[in-house]
Tab-separated table of C-alpha atoms in Angstrom:
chain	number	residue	atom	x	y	z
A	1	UNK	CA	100.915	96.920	120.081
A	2	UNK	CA	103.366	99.115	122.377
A	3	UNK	CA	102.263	100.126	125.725
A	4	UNK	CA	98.130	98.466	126.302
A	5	UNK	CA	99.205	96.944	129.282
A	6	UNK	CA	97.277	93.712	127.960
A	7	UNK	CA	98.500	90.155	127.728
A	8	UNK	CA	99.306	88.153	124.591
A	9	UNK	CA	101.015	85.417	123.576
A	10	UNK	CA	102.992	85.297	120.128
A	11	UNK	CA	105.736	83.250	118.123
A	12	UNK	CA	109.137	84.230	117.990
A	13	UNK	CA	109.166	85.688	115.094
A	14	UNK	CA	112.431	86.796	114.750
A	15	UNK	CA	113.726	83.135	115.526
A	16	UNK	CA	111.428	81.490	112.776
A	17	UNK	CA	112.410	83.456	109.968
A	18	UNK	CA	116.123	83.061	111.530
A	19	UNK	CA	115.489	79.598	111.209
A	20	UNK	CA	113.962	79.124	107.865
A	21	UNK	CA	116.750	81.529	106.261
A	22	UNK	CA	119.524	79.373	108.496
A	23	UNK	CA	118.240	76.519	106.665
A	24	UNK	CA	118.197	77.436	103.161
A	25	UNK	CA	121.618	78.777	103.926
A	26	UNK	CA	122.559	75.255	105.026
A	27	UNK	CA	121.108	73.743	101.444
A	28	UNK	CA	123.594	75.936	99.922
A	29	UNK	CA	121.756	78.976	98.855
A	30	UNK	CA	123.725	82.307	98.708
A	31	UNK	CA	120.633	84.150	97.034
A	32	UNK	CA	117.364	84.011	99.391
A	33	UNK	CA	114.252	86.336	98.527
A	34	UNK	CA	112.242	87.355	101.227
A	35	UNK	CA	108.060	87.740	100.585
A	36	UNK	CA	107.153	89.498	103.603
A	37	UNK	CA	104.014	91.284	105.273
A	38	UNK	CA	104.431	94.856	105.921
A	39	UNK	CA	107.473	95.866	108.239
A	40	UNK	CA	104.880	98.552	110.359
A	41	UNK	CA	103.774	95.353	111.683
A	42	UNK	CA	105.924	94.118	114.172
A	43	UNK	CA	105.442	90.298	113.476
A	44	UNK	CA	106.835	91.228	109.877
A	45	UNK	CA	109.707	93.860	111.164
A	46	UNK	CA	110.442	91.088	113.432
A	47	UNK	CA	110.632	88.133	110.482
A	48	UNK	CA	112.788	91.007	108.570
A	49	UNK	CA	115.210	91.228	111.026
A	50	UNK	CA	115.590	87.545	111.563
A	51	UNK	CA	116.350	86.927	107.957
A	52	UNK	CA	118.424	89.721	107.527
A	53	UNK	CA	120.694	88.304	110.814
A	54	UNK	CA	120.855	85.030	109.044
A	55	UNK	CA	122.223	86.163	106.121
A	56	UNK	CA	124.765	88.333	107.854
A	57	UNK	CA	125.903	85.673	110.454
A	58	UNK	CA	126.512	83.326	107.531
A	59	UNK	CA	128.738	86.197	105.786
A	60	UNK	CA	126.150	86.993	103.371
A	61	UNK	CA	125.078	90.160	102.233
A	62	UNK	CA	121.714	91.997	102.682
A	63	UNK	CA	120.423	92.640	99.405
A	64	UNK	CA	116.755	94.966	99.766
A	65	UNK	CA	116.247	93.816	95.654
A	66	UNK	CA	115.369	90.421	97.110
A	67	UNK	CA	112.371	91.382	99.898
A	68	UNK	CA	109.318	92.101	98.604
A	69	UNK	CA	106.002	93.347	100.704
A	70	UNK	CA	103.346	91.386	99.753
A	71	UNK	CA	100.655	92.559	102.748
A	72	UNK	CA	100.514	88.398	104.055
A	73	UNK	CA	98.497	87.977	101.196
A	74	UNK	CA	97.875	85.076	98.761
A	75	UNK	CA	97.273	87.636	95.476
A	76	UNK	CA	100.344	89.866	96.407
A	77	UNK	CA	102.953	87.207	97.337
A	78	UNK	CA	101.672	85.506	93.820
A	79	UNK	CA	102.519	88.788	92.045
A	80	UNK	CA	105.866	89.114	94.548
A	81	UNK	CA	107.290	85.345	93.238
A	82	UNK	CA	106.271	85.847	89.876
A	83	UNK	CA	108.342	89.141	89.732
A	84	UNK	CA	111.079	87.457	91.431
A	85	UNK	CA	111.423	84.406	89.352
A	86	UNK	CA	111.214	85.978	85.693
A	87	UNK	CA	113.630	88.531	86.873
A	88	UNK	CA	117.416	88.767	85.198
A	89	UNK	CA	119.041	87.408	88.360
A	90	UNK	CA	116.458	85.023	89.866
A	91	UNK	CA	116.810	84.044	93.469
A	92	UNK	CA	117.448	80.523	94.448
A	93	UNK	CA	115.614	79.889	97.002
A	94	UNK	CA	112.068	81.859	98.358
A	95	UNK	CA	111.285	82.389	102.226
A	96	UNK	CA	107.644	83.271	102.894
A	97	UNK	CA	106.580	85.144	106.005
A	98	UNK	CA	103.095	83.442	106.533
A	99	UNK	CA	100.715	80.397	104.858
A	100	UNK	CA	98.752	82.658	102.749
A	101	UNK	CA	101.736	84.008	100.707
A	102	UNK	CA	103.509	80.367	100.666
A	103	UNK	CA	100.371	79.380	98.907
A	104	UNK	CA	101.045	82.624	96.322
A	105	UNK	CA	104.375	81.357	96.051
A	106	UNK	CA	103.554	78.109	94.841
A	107	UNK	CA	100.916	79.066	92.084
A	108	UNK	CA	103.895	81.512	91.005
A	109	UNK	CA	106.518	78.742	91.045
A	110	UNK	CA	103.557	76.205	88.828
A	111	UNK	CA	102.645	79.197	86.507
A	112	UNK	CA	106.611	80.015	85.383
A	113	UNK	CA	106.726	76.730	84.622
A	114	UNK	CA	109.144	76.137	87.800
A	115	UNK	CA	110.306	72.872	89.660
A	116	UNK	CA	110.636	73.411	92.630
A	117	UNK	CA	113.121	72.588	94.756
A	118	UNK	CA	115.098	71.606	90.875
A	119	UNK	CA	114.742	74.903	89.622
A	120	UNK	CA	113.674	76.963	93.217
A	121	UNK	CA	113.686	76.008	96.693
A	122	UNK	CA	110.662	77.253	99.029
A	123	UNK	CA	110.248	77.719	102.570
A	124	UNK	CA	107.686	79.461	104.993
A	125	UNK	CA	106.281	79.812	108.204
A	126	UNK	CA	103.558	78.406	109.283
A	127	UNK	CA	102.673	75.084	108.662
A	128	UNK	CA	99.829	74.252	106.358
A	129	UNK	CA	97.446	71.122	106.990
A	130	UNK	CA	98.378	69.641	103.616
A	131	UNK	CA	102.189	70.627	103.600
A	132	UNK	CA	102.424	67.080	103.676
A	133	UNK	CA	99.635	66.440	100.795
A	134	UNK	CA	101.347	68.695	97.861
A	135	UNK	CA	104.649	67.818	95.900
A	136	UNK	CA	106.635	68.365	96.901
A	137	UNK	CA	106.151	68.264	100.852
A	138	UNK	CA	106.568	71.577	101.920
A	139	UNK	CA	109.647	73.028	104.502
A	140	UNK	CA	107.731	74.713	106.951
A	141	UNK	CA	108.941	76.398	110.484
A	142	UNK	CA	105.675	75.631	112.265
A	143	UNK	CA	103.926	78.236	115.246
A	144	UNK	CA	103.252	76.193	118.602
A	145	UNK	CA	99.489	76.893	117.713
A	146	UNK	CA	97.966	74.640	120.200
A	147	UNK	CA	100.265	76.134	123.131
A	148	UNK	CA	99.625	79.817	121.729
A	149	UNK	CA	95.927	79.298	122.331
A	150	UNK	CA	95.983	76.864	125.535
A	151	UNK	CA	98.657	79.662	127.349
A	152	UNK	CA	96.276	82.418	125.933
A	153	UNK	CA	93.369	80.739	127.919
A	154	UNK	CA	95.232	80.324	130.710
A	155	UNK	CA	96.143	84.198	130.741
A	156	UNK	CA	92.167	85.015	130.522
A	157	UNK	CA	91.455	82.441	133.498
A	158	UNK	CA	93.596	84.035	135.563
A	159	UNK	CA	92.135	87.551	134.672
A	160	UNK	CA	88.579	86.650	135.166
A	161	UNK	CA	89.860	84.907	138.543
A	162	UNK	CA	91.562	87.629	139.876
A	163	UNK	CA	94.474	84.979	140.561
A	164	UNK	CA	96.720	87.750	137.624
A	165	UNK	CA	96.370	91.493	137.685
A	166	UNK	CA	98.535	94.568	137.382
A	167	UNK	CA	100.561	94.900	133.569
A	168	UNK	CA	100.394	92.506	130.805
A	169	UNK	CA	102.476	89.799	130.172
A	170	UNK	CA	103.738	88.702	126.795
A	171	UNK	CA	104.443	84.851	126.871
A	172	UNK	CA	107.093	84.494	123.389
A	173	UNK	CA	107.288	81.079	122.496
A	174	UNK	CA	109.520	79.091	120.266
A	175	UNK	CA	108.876	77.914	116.667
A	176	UNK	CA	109.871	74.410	115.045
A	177	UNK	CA	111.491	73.623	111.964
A	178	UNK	CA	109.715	70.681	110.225
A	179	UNK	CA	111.963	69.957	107.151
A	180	UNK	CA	110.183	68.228	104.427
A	181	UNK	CA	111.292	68.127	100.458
A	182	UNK	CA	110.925	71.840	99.077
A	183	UNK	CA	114.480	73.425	99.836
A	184	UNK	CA	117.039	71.455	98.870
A	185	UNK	CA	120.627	72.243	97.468
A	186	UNK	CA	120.424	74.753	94.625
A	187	UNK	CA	120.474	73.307	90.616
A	188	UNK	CA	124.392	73.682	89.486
A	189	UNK	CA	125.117	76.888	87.436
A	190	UNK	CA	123.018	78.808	89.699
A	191	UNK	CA	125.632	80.733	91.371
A	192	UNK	CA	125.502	78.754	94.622
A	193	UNK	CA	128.395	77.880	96.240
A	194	UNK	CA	129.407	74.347	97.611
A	195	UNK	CA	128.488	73.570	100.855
A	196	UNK	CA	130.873	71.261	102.797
């Protein structure tokens, strides 16, 4: 929020969903849904405009069919994939905005009777505690949750010392990639072009 004057500390959200779309551009996707939260919140207007960049720095168009809002629910984002994937001109790959809606994603990949990344490659931020527990592993860009919280301590210290005053600061820091088995190159037929 614009103009409090507090601190806060948040991912780069533009850079993660840069990343994760960067990466299932690398696999060899050419068609990448977004599932996203809702863009009047900044993180997802932020994640937007990261994915849209990626696309359009790899030559790729924007295509609005492929982002859907699914309010960084679990429910929604289920509802979002399921649309996505029994549509005429499925997507190849599906980026997801936050953990809840990855986990939509998922049961909607299961319940079409999906493989993923055979059939449709996945990717999301956040990392999940059992990303590494399901199969396949999932392709997560992962928030520096430890830092977020130990740098947003050290912000209210400083407060309640008196050692910081005058305007907020916003601290942005950087997101990491963790690439695990769920995006991989695209099934042949699928439209996808070679990647050399």
């Amino acid at each position: 929020m614009e103009g409090l004057g507090y601190d806060a500390v948040v991912l780069n959200n533009h850079r993660a969903a840069y990343e994760a779309t960067s990466h299932a551009i690398g696999c060899g996707h050419r068609r990448i849904a977004m599932i996203n939260g809702p863009t009047t919140v900044r993180t997802a207007a932020d994640r937007l405009q990261g994915y849209r960049e990626a696309l359009l720095a790899a030559g790729l168009a924007f295509d609005p069919q492929l982002v859907r809002e699914a309010g960084f629910r679990e429910q929604l984002a289920y509802v979002a994939a399921t649309e996505l994937l029994r549509g005429a001109d499925r997507p190849t790959a599906i980026f997801t905005a936050n953990n809840l809606m990855t986990i939509g994603a998922v049961r909607a990949i299961a319940e079409c009777g999906l493989n993923c990344p055979g059939d449709i490659s996945l990717i999301g931020i956040d990392d999940l505690p059992w990303a590494e527990a399901v199969s396949p592993r999932l392709t997560m860009v992962a928030q520096p949750v430890r830092a977020i919280g130990e740098t947003a301590l050290e912000f209210l210290a400083q407060r309640i010392a008196g050692t910081r005053s005058g305007a907020g600061t916003t601290a942005i820091l950087e997101p990491r990639l963790i690439v695990r088995n769920s995006c991989a190159a695209p099934a042949l037929g699928t439209g996808a072009e070679a990647v050399e």
